[in-house]
Coordinates of C-alpha atoms in Angstrom, one line a residue:
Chain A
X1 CA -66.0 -128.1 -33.7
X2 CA -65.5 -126.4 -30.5
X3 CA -68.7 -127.5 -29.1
X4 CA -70.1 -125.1 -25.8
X5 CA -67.9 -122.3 -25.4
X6 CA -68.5 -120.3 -21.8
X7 CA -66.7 -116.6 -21.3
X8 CA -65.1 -115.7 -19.3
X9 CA -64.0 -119.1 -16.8
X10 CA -63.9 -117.2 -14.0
X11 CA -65.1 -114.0 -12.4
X12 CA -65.1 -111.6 -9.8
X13 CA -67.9 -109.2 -8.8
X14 CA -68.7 -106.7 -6.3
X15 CA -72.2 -107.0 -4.3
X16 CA -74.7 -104.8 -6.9
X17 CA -72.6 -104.8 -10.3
X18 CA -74.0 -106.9 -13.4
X19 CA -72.2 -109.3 -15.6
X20 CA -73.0 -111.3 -18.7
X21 CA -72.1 -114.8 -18.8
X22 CA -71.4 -115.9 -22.6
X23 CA -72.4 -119.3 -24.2
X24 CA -71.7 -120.8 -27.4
X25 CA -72.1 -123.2 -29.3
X26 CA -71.7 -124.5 -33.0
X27 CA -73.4 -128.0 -32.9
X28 CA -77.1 -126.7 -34.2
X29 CA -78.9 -127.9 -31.1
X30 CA -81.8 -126.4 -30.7
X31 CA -82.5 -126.6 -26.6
X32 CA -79.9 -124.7 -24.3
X33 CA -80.3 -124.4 -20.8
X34 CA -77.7 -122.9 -18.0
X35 CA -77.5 -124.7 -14.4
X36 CA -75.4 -123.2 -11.2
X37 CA -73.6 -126.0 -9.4
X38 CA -73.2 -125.5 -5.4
X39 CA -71.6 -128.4 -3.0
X40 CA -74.3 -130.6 -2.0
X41 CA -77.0 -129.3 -4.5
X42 CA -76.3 -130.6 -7.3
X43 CA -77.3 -128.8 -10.6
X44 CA -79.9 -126.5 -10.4
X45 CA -82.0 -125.3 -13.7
X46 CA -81.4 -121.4 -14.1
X47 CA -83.5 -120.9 -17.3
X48 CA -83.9 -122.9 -20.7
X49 CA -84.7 -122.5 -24.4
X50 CA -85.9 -124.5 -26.9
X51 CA -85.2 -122.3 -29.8
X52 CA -84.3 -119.0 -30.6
X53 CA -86.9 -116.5 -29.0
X54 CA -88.5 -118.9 -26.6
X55 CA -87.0 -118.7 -22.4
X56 CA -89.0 -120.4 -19.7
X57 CA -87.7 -120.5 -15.9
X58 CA -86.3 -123.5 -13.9
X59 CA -86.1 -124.3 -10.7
X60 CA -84.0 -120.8 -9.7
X61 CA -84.5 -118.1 -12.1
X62 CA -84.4 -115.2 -9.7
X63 CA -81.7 -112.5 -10.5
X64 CA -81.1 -114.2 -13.4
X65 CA -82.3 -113.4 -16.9
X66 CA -81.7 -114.9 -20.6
X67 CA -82.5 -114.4 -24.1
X68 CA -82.3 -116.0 -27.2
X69 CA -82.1 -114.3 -30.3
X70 CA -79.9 -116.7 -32.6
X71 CA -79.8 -120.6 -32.0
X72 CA -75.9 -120.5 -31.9
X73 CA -76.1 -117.9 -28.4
X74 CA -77.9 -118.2 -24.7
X75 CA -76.1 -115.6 -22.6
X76 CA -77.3 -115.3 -18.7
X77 CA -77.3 -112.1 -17.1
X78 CA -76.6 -111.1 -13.5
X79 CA -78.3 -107.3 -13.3
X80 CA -77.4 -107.0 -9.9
X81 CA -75.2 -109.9 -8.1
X82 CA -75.2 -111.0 -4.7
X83 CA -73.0 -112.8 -2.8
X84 CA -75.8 -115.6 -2.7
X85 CA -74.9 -115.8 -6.5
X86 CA -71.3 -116.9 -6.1
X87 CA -71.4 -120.3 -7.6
X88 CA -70.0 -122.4 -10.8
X89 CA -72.3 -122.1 -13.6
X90 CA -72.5 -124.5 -16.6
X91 CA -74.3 -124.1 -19.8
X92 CA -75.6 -126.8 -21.7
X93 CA -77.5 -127.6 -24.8
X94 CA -79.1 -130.4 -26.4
X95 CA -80.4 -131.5 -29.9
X96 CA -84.4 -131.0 -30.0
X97 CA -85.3 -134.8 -31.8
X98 CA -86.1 -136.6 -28.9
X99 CA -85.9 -136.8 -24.9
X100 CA -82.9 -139.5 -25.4
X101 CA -80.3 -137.2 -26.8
X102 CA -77.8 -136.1 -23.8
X103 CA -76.9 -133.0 -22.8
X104 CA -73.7 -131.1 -23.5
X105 CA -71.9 -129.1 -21.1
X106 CA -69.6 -125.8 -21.3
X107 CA -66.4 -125.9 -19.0
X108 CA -68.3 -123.7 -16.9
X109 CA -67.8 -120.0 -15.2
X110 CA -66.7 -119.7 -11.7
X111 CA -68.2 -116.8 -10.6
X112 CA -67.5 -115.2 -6.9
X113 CA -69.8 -111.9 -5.7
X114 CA -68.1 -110.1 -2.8
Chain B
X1 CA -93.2 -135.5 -11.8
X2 CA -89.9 -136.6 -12.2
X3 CA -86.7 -136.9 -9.7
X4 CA -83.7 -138.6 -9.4
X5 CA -82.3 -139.7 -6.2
X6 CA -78.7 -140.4 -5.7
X7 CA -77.7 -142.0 -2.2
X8 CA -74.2 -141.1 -1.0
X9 CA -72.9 -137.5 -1.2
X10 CA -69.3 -139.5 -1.1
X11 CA -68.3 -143.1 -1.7
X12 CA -65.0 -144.1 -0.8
X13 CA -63.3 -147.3 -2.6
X14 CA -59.5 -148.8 -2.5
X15 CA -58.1 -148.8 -6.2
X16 CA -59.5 -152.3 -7.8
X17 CA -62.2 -152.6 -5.2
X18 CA -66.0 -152.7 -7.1
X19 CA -67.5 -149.4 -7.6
X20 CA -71.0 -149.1 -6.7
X21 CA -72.9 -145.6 -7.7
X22 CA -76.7 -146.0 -6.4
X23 CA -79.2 -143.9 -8.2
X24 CA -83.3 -144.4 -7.9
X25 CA -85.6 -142.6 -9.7
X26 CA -89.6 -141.5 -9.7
X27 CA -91.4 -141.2 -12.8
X28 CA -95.2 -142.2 -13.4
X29 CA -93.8 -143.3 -17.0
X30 CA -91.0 -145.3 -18.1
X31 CA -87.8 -142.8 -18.4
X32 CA -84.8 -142.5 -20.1
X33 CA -81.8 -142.7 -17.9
X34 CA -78.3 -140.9 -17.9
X35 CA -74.7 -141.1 -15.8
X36 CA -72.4 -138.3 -16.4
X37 CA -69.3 -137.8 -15.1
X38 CA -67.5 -134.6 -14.0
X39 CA -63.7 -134.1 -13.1
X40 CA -61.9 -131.2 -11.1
X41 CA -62.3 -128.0 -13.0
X42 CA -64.3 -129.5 -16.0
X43 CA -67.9 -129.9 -17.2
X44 CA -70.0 -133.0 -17.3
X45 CA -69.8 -135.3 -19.6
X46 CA -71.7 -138.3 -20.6
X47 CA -70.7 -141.9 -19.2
X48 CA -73.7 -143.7 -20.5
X49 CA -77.2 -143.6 -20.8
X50 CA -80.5 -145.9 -20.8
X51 CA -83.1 -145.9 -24.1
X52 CA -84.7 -149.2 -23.6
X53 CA -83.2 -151.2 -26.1
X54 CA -81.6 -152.9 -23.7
X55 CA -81.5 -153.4 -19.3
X56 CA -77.7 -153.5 -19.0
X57 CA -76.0 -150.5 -20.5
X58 CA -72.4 -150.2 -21.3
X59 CA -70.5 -146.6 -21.0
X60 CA -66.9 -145.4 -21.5
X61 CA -64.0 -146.6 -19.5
X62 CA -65.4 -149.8 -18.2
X63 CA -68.5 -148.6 -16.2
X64 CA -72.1 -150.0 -17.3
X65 CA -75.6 -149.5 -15.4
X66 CA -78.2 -151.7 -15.5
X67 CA -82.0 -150.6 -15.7
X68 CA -84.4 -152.2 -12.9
X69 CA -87.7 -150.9 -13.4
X70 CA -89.5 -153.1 -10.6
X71 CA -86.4 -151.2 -8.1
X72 CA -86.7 -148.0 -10.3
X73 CA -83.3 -148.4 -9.9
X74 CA -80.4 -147.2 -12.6
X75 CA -77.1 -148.3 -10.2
X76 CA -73.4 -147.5 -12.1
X77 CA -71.2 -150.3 -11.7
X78 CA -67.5 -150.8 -12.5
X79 CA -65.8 -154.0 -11.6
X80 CA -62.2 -152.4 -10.7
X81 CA -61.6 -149.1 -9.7
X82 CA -58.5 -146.8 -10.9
X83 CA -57.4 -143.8 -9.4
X84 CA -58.1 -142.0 -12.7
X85 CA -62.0 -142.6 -11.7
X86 CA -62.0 -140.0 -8.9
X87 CA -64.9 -137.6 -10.1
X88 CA -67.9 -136.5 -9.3
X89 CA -71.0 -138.6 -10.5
X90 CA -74.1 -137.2 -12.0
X91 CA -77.7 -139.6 -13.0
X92 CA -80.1 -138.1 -14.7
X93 CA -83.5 -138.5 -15.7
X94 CA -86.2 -137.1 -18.8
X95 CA -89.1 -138.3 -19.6
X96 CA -91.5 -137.5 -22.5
X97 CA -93.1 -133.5 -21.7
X98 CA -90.0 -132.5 -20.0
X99 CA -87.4 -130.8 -22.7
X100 CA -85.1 -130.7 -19.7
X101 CA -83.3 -133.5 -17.6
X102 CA -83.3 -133.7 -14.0
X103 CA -80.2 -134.2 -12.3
X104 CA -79.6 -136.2 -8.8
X105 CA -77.4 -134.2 -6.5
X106 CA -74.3 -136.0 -7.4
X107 CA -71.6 -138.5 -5.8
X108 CA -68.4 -138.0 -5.5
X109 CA -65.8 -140.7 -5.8
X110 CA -63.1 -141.2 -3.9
X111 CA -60.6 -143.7 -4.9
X112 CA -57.4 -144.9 -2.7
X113 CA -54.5 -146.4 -3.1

């Protein structure tokens, strides 16, 4: 099993283009969420799902939208990056049976915005 | 609500010096507890994590945690450090009504020869 697969690892945008970030992920979990991580912050919620064709907000949604129309998929789009955006983001899902199952992470997507 | 503090951006040990990881945490009901552990260029992945079944939790390569509910305290301990433990450190915290964990801000630990 590959687990959570993230395309591409890195990336370079100019101020005003969008970008898809991909995740994947073949363990049949049903919650996914994607988190940016920036020195001295920590991991910051993006957006979540806890099933294919339900997306709530966390803590920093804006400029950022998701969908989720399969169970296996949770891409994150950037429709117009900043350079406020640059960050590493990490994807991460998580079976749906109980609030004691961990989390498991992609390899992330380093992402600069210039 | 529900937050996890971790105190220490960076904690600095010698190699086979004690390694002390402090995390606290706020939750109005009893939570389940996680330490992950990220290294350069990788994602997190899970050290160990609290259920209740038992106060003193035991996670991969020698680190363990024990729960203190009157501290709400979850503290990662490892009795000898090895260079190969430089990472960043992650606790975490869910709680029933909350499909998401929280995350502290992290530690980072830095081990010398």
């Amino acid at each position: 099993n590959a687990g959570v697969t993230q395309t591409p690892k890195f990336q370079v945008l100019k101020t005003g283009q969008s970008m898809t970030l991909q995740c994947a992920q073949d363990m049949n979990h049903e919650y996914m969420s994607w988190y940016r991580q920036d020195p001295g912050m920590g991991l910051r919620l993006i957006h979540y799902s806890v099933g294919a064709g339900i997306t709530d907000q966390g803590e920093v949604p804006n400029g950022y939208n998701v969908s989720r129309s399969t169970t296996e998929d949770f891409p994150l789009r950037l429709l117009s990056a900043a350079p406020s955006q640059t960050s590493v983001y990490f994807c991460a899902t998580r079976r749906g049976d109980g609030i004691s199952t961990e989390a498991f992470f992609g390899q992330g997507t380093r992402l600069t915005v210039v | 609500a529900q937050s996890v503090t971790q105190l220490g951006s960076h904690v600095s040990v010698s190699e086979g010096a004690l390694v002390l990881l402090r995390c606290n945490y706020s939750s109005s009901v009893p939570p389940y507890l996680f330490w992950y552990v990220q290294y350069p260029n990788q994602g997190l992945q899970l050290l160990l994590k609290y259920t209740s079944a038992a106060t003193l939790v035991k996670g991969i390569n020698g680190f363990e945690a024990e729960f203190k509910k009157s501290e709400t305290s979850f503290h990662l301990t490892k009795p000898s450090a090895h260079m190969s433990d430089a990472a960043e450190y992650f606790c975490a915290v869910s709680r029933g009504g909350s499909y998401i964990p929280t995350f502290g801000r992290g530690t980072s630990l830095i081990v010398h020869p």
